[in-house]
Amino acid sequence: MSAWSEVRRLARLRHAELAPATDELVPAAVLLAAAEEKTGVKRIPRPPNDVLLDGAEAAYDRDCRHIYYSNATEPSLANFHIAHEYGHHWLDATDTACDHAELSVSTPAEPGMSSVGEADAYSPKERAEAQANLFAREFLLPREKLRRRCSRGDIDARALATDLGVPVDLVMQQMADALLLPDERDIEEERRPEEPPDDSQGEAIRAPAEARMVRAGPGTGKTRTLVGRVAHLVAEGEDPSSIVALTYSNAAAQDLAARIRAAIGERATALWSGTFHAYGLEMLRKYGGAIGLPVELKHIDRTDSLMLLEELLPKLKLDHYLDLHEPLRALASILNAISRAKDELATPEDYERCARQMLDDAADEPSRLAARRALEVARAYAVYEETLRERGWLDFGDLIARSVELLQKHPEVRAAIREEKRHILVDEYQDMNRASGVLLRELVEPGRGPWVVGDVRQAIYRFRGASPTNMSRFPQDFPGAQTTDLSVNYRSGGKIVRTFEAFGIRMGCAPLSSACVLTAHRGDDNGEVHYELATTREAEAYGIATTIQSRVAAGGTFGNHAILGKTHTVLARIASVLESAGVPCLYFGDFFERPEIRDLLALLSVVAEPKGVGLLRVAQLPQYAIPPGDITPMCAWRRAQRVPMLAAVRRSAEIDGVSEAGRQGLARLAADLVDVDWPMTAHSFLMRYLFGTGTHLRRLLDDESVAGQQRRLAVYQLLLVAFSFKAPSDVDPKRAFLDHVRRLEVLDEEKQLRQLPAAAVDIDAVRLMTIHASKGLEFPCVHIPSLTTRHFPSAARPEPCPLPAGMLDTDSLMTRDAEEESVFFVALSRARDILFLSRALTNGGQSTKNPSRFLAHVASHLPRPLDGAAGWTAVGPPEPSWPLLWAPPLGGELSSRSLEMYLTCPRRYYYEHVLELSGSDEATPYLKFQSALHATIAWMRSVASPQEREDGLAARFEDDWTRIGPSDHPFGPVYRSVAEKMLRTAVSVMGGECLPTERQVRLPATGHVVRCRVDHVEATTGGIVIRRLKTSTLAKNEKAEPRYALWQAAVLNDHPGQYCSFEHVSLLDGERRATRVEPSKVEEQLQAFEEAIDGIRSGCFDPKPHTWCPTCAYYFICPSHGVTL
DNA sequence: CGTTTCACCATTTTT
DNA sequence: TGGTGAAACG
């Protein structure tokens, strides 16, 4: 972070020097003239293809002291280009020519924090360009002046841009930074010098240039020692360019780089520090030609990899891993397996060999199935890898694996690299997996290192192949290795040190860890450890809230407290209780369910989705205040006219049945959306909407509370996500963005967005994060909730895509329990002063003995017994309940389908059938596949003779498929072959005389008539059979759904006295299973429909959250978070 | 003492 | 949705 805020600080300084002494913003022309005057660097316009421009838009010639810019550029943009070149003048030491792609007004404020999708491995040139962009922006429009201007008057980016002679996009981007991000502390250098090392640290620092392993427990000054080692080497006269310091994460790399720079100053520039992956990329850029890599390497991130697999799906010939509803979900699992395989340096051939071996060894059907699944993954891996190589792309795993290949196949390259980089240092050595371990051995000249530091007990990344035994194998891997133990903890009070040490010595990996017990530098009596029980999870969260409040009342700050959860689910639950109790916290919860985010997504839905159901939510915004009753006629009109919702909004004057207030609100909305067009991106739309009119933004800005600040940060985060999203070229990019949001949610990638952006560090609020994210950090007060049996440790869920047996050498420390122990150990050791442990007894209040078994190991350090009465019994104020909406009149005939929708989610029924927001669901390829399949099955029923069926089937299916199937979709062929297989199953199942499937039945209690469509009914010699035709495999025990009872009641009603049986059929694999539905049960099940009717009549339409919510058409308008709508 | 039903919980994440 | 473990049922 520091480098970027430093750039901004310099830009502010230059602005202050050059601008007239005023608080007002200054026109670009004035600033640039002053810059020319001051620096003597002339601005020279040239024709676009002039040789001096070198093919670029603008260029800086340091020797001639000239800035050249194209005279064909629009003047305000040219001003930005010139300011950018002055940025190069002040920031760098070289000549530059900057082309179109490099000159961007929208470079994010903290490029490192663009979290999703961006692989921000900057090359030095890219970094210099990004910094010049930031410089230009801050130089032309300093945040503080801009903020003052906006707080005084209207927020109108366009007017401001015209006044100042700068591009409107630049004004908007700068407004986003100035108005949405909190104040940046203007501190020149806040880095303190490193403390002098203690004896054991000194020993490690001054060790000879041989293999050395430093075992460093929590808080023992691990990084300080590593930095000290670097400083020592440099002081001893080693060339900084011969030193490489490797880490695993970007965060650790940034921290390390900053501290090395603080320790050795400018000389740090020559030293290489960064992640293993970045170093791999560096080597492949330089020497990759030797293994056939192209000059320009293209490195792809996880999203790109998934998109590649999606593109390849028709070639993968999936069977076991074909997820018909959401193919991406299965592809994500396969991708996990592929990257795990690459962590083990296993090629597709290795994968296939292991899978074949598995098949040979398989003794029973389940293991044969597992082997066949592994073979399928092996095939997918082979196709994926082949394509990567064809295109010359590298994924994350390749950065390591192909580096290993380079070094092993080309000893001359290896020798050159070893000669140049003589000192290899590695941080967090316990996180080393097989691939990085092999790479390290190739990098190190035998006898000359490496120097590594780590702590086995903190190995929390075993699930991705990091084996703690690596540390114990260090002496074998690097003969002659010496070991140093750091034994003084500087972080925590003694009571806390003794608590985590007590746990540490009983961990499975303890024998591999250092034998010495940590000494608490801060004294044995320092620190507090608390343990509290609560009646329920809500009471636990509320107890934490009140504890924090009383500590703050006694003079602490919210920012001192951190809540470390094992899962995001835990954190989200606690965050919502804290927020409603008035405790500020730094955690977004489910990002796309936040009200301020939903408001903006709903707007996007209005402008980009044809059905535009987002209008219902947009209508509630105070600036429009459109009565909800007006939305139904709007939807009906756009359906009748067959136009998208945006057109309906623009033509609202023509629509009957809209109230006067509604008309006015719609006119205001249409005015705000006036310049929206098809090719506009989501990012551009959001920027224009927020900073072009200001009405929406004003409300966001008027809230000075921490919650208000958090809402602004969430909006900023959304802008970042939209900015980094690249839409495919042939669709509306705004609509593609909404699909992308749904996809992030379905694939669970949304969780990355829950952490607040780096700009939030200075806010005084409780920090909530996962234990994994807390590694390497420390906090004065740490809360660890949810310490119950089932949660901590929790049972491993079976991998959807396990690696084949024999690919990993499993050892006793790669178990789940051992890993969970490390997670707990990391959590305990984050606290400086106070550690709060807590758990909830089961729901309801009768106490159950459910303490985490990890607690037993620290029991003697806790202030109370593990079990006992709950001290926390209070819960906060109840969640607001949903308002009662009006009860609609019920039509005479009800369909089973709509009542089932009510049963799964009453809110969805309300949108669909009460407000009638849309006609039908979006046709996904899966749904199209379904309708084509069922159309052909219906035809089969209508044809009596088996021979006729046999003869006509192919032609009939061909017709149905081209008419209603997903034949134009890229996955069409995949679905088609499945459908053909299913039809064959359907044929084989039909034995008797097909009976009508459209039925109806009168419910016994209310007397309502309900229509239903049975999947299939047949009259056979043994009686009537009802069949449920599933497109998936049968579950172990198929649940009795209410509609099955309805089918049975309807059929029995039509054929009184007949024997009626029920059979589940899987069209996928042909499995058939008969189920008995007792008549008494039928009545009971029908009760569900009666209750649904009651609910509809009395206007109960509460949402019922499900995992599949993101696929619902009303996802963006649904209030799942206590906002009334 | 089997079987059925009910309540509870659904990972962690980096490059 | 769907698997698991504990309570309830017969």
PDB file of C-alpha atoms in Angstrom, chain A residues 970-1092:
ATOM      1  CA  PRO A 970     -22.179 -24.141 -27.234  1.00  0.00           C
ATOM      2  CA  PHE A 971     -23.133 -26.917 -24.813  1.00  0.00           C
ATOM      3  CA  GLY A 972     -25.937 -28.033 -27.125  1.00  0.00           C
ATOM      4  CA  PRO A 973     -24.183 -31.211 -28.301  1.00  0.00           C
ATOM      5  CA  VAL A 974     -23.380 -32.161 -24.696  1.00  0.00           C
ATOM      6  CA  TYR A 975     -26.982 -31.825 -23.621  1.00  0.00           C
ATOM      7  CA  ARG A 976     -28.199 -33.516 -26.765  1.00  0.00           C
ATOM      8  CA  SER A 977     -26.286 -36.704 -26.173  1.00  0.00           C
ATOM      9  CA  VAL A 978     -27.594 -36.839 -22.604  1.00  0.00           C
ATOM     10  CA  ALA A 979     -31.139 -36.285 -23.840  1.00  0.00           C
ATOM     11  CA  GLU A 980     -30.798 -39.123 -26.370  1.00  0.00           C
ATOM     12  CA  LYS A 981     -29.583 -41.437 -23.654  1.00  0.00           C
ATOM     13  CA  MET A 982     -32.501 -40.443 -21.432  1.00  0.00           C
ATOM     14  CA  LEU A 983     -35.015 -41.058 -24.202  1.00  0.00           C
ATOM     15  CA  ARG A 984     -33.718 -44.605 -24.587  1.00  0.00           C
ATOM     16  CA  THR A 985     -34.259 -45.095 -20.862  1.00  0.00           C
ATOM     17  CA  ALA A 986     -37.747 -43.640 -21.131  1.00  0.00           C
ATOM     18  CA  VAL A 987     -38.597 -46.050 -23.948  1.00  0.00           C
ATOM     19  CA  SER A 988     -37.462 -49.015 -21.920  1.00  0.00           C
ATOM     20  CA  VAL A 989     -39.521 -47.916 -18.932  1.00  0.00           C
ATOM     21  CA  MET A 990     -42.808 -47.583 -20.797  1.00  0.00           C
ATOM     22  CA  GLY A 991     -44.462 -50.963 -20.744  1.00  0.00           C
ATOM     23  CA  GLY A 992     -48.172 -50.512 -20.299  1.00  0.00           C
ATOM     24  CA  GLU A 993     -50.942 -48.298 -21.562  1.00  0.00           C
ATOM     25  CA  CYS A 994     -50.175 -44.607 -21.045  1.00  0.00           C
ATOM     26  CA  LEU A 995     -52.840 -42.703 -19.191  1.00  0.00           C
ATOM     27  CA  PRO A 996     -53.445 -38.941 -19.277  1.00  0.00           C
ATOM     28  CA  THR A 997     -51.008 -36.895 -17.194  1.00  0.00           C
ATOM     29  CA  GLU A 998     -53.043 -33.721 -16.802  1.00  0.00           C
ATOM     30  CA  ARG A 999     -55.144 -34.252 -13.670  1.00  0.00           C
ATOM     31  CA  GLN A1000     -56.919 -32.325 -10.995  1.00  0.00           C
ATOM     32  CA  VAL A1001     -58.043 -33.014  -7.475  1.00  0.00           C
ATOM     33  CA  ARG A1002     -60.107 -31.348  -4.777  1.00  0.00           C
ATOM     34  CA  LEU A1003     -58.287 -30.721  -1.513  1.00  0.00           C
ATOM     35  CA  PRO A1004     -60.253 -32.318   1.335  1.00  0.00           C
ATOM     36  CA  ALA A1005     -60.158 -29.459   3.855  1.00  0.00           C
ATOM     37  CA  THR A1006     -60.527 -26.241   1.843  1.00  0.00           C
ATOM     38  CA  GLY A1007     -62.222 -27.743  -1.167  1.00  0.00           C
ATOM     39  CA  HIS A1008     -59.912 -25.972  -3.597  1.00  0.00           C
ATOM     40  CA  VAL A1009     -59.330 -27.646  -6.916  1.00  0.00           C
ATOM     41  CA  VAL A1010     -55.661 -28.047  -7.769  1.00  0.00           C
ATOM     42  CA  ARG A1011     -54.356 -28.874 -11.229  1.00  0.00           C
ATOM     43  CA  CYS A1012     -51.271 -30.983 -11.619  1.00  0.00           C
ATOM     44  CA  ARG A1013     -49.254 -32.693 -14.308  1.00  0.00           C
ATOM     45  CA  VAL A1014     -47.979 -36.138 -13.432  1.00  0.00           C
ATOM     46  CA  ASP A1015     -44.587 -37.060 -14.897  1.00  0.00           C
ATOM     47  CA  HIS A1016     -45.974 -40.347 -16.196  1.00  0.00           C
ATOM     48  CA  VAL A1017     -48.889 -42.736 -15.481  1.00  0.00           C
ATOM     49  CA  GLU A1018     -49.434 -46.201 -16.863  1.00  0.00           C
ATOM     50  CA  ALA A1019     -52.025 -48.910 -16.562  1.00  0.00           C
ATOM     51  CA  THR A1020     -50.257 -52.257 -16.220  1.00  0.00           C
ATOM     52  CA  THR A1021     -51.486 -55.754 -15.494  1.00  0.00           C
ATOM     53  CA  GLY A1022     -50.547 -55.219 -11.862  1.00  0.00           C
ATOM     54  CA  GLY A1023     -52.503 -51.982 -11.529  1.00  0.00           C
ATOM     55  CA  ILE A1024     -51.723 -48.330 -12.100  1.00  0.00           C
ATOM     56  CA  VAL A1025     -48.131 -47.086 -11.797  1.00  0.00           C
ATOM     57  CA  ILE A1026     -47.241 -43.451 -11.256  1.00  0.00           C
ATOM     58  CA  ARG A1027     -43.690 -42.593 -12.270  1.00  0.00           C
ATOM     59  CA  ARG A1028     -41.515 -39.720 -11.252  1.00  0.00           C
ATOM     60  CA  LEU A1029     -38.975 -39.232 -14.067  1.00  0.00           C
ATOM     61  CA  LYS A1030     -35.806 -37.649 -12.691  1.00  0.00           C
ATOM     62  CA  THR A1031     -33.007 -36.282 -14.836  1.00  0.00           C
ATOM     63  CA  SER A1032     -30.502 -36.962 -12.065  1.00  0.00           C
ATOM     64  CA  THR A1033     -29.529 -40.135 -10.262  1.00  0.00           C
ATOM     65  CA  LEU A1034     -31.770 -41.335  -7.448  1.00  0.00           C
ATOM     66  CA  ALA A1035     -30.953 -40.194  -3.938  1.00  0.00           C
ATOM     67  CA  LYS A1036     -30.330 -42.805  -1.265  1.00  0.00           C
ATOM     68  CA  ASN A1037     -33.783 -42.237   0.089  1.00  0.00           C
ATOM     69  CA  GLU A1038     -35.948 -40.109  -2.107  1.00  0.00           C
ATOM     70  CA  LYS A1039     -37.961 -37.679  -0.054  1.00  0.00           C
ATOM     71  CA  ALA A1040     -41.742 -37.840  -0.191  1.00  0.00           C
ATOM     72  CA  GLU A1041     -42.709 -34.562  -1.801  1.00  0.00           C
ATOM     73  CA  PRO A1042     -46.226 -33.152  -1.360  1.00  0.00           C
ATOM     74  CA  ARG A1043     -46.866 -33.237  -5.097  1.00  0.00           C
ATOM     75  CA  TYR A1044     -46.362 -37.012  -5.203  1.00  0.00           C
ATOM     76  CA  ALA A1045     -49.258 -37.290  -2.779  1.00  0.00           C
ATOM     77  CA  LEU A1046     -51.236 -34.947  -4.977  1.00  0.00           C
ATOM     78  CA  TRP A1047     -50.546 -37.115  -8.033  1.00  0.00           C
ATOM     79  CA  GLN A1048     -51.608 -40.181  -6.174  1.00  0.00           C
ATOM     80  CA  ALA A1049     -54.774 -38.555  -4.855  1.00  0.00           C
ATOM     81  CA  ALA A1050     -55.651 -37.333  -8.360  1.00  0.00           C
ATOM     82  CA  VAL A1051     -55.069 -40.721  -9.985  1.00  0.00           C
ATOM     83  CA  LEU A1052     -56.982 -42.635  -7.299  1.00  0.00           C
ATOM     84  CA  ASN A1053     -59.799 -40.147  -7.644  1.00  0.00           C
ATOM     85  CA  ASP A1054     -60.030 -40.834 -11.376  1.00  0.00           C
ATOM     86  CA  HIS A1055     -59.691 -44.618 -11.045  1.00  0.00           C
ATOM     87  CA  PRO A1056     -61.445 -45.475  -7.786  1.00  0.00           C
ATOM     88  CA  GLY A1057     -60.681 -48.829  -6.244  1.00  0.00           C
ATOM     89  CA  GLN A1058     -57.604 -49.542  -8.379  1.00  0.00           C
ATOM     90  CA  TYR A1059     -54.253 -50.508  -6.929  1.00  0.00           C
ATOM     91  CA  CYS A1060     -51.849 -47.630  -7.392  1.00  0.00           C
ATOM     92  CA  SER A1061     -48.111 -47.835  -6.917  1.00  0.00           C
ATOM     93  CA  PHE A1062     -45.385 -45.229  -7.194  1.00  0.00           C
ATOM     94  CA  GLU A1063     -41.999 -45.569  -8.808  1.00  0.00           C
ATOM     95  CA  HIS A1064     -38.943 -43.291  -8.983  1.00  0.00           C
ATOM     96  CA  VAL A1065     -37.051 -43.569 -12.252  1.00  0.00           C
ATOM     97  CA  SER A1066     -33.692 -42.071 -13.025  1.00  0.00           C
ATOM     98  CA  LEU A1067     -33.571 -41.295 -16.731  1.00  0.00           C
ATOM     99  CA  LEU A1068     -29.845 -40.798 -16.353  1.00  0.00           C
ATOM    100  CA  ASP A1069     -28.867 -44.322 -15.343  1.00  0.00           C
ATOM    101  CA  GLY A1070     -32.155 -46.205 -15.618  1.00  0.00           C
ATOM    102  CA  GLU A1071     -32.385 -47.041 -11.930  1.00  0.00           C
ATOM    103  CA  ARG A1072     -35.955 -47.729 -10.766  1.00  0.00           C
ATOM    104  CA  ARG A1073     -37.217 -47.844  -7.228  1.00  0.00           C
ATOM    105  CA  ALA A1074     -40.752 -48.431  -6.009  1.00  0.00           C
ATOM    106  CA  THR A1075     -41.993 -46.433  -3.053  1.00  0.00           C
ATOM    107  CA  ARG A1076     -45.071 -46.969  -1.007  1.00  0.00           C
ATOM    108  CA  VAL A1077     -47.118 -43.911  -0.188  1.00  0.00           C
ATOM    109  CA  GLU A1078     -49.548 -44.820   2.581  1.00  0.00           C
ATOM    110  CA  PRO A1079     -53.032 -43.361   2.162  1.00  0.00           C
ATOM    111  CA  SER A1080     -52.739 -41.813   5.598  1.00  0.00           C
ATOM    112  CA  LYS A1081     -49.513 -40.138   4.516  1.00  0.00           C
ATOM    113  CA  VAL A1082     -51.170 -38.823   1.391  1.00  0.00           C
ATOM    114  CA  GLU A1083     -53.614 -36.870   3.490  1.00  0.00           C
ATOM    115  CA  GLU A1084     -50.828 -35.526   5.636  1.00  0.00           C
ATOM    116  CA  GLN A1085     -48.817 -34.413   2.615  1.00  0.00           C
ATOM    117  CA  LEU A1086     -51.822 -32.726   1.056  1.00  0.00           C
ATOM    118  CA  GLN A1087     -51.980 -30.660   4.212  1.00  0.00           C
ATOM    119  CA  ALA A1088     -48.928 -28.769   2.934  1.00  0.00           C
ATOM    120  CA  PHE A1089     -50.937 -27.465  -0.019  1.00  0.00           C
ATOM    121  CA  GLU A1090     -53.784 -26.427   2.240  1.00  0.00           C
ATOM    122  CA  GLU A1091     -51.308 -24.480   4.337  1.00  0.00           C
ATOM    123  CA  ALA A1092     -49.881 -22.824   1.269  1.00  0.00           C
TER     124      ALA A1092
END
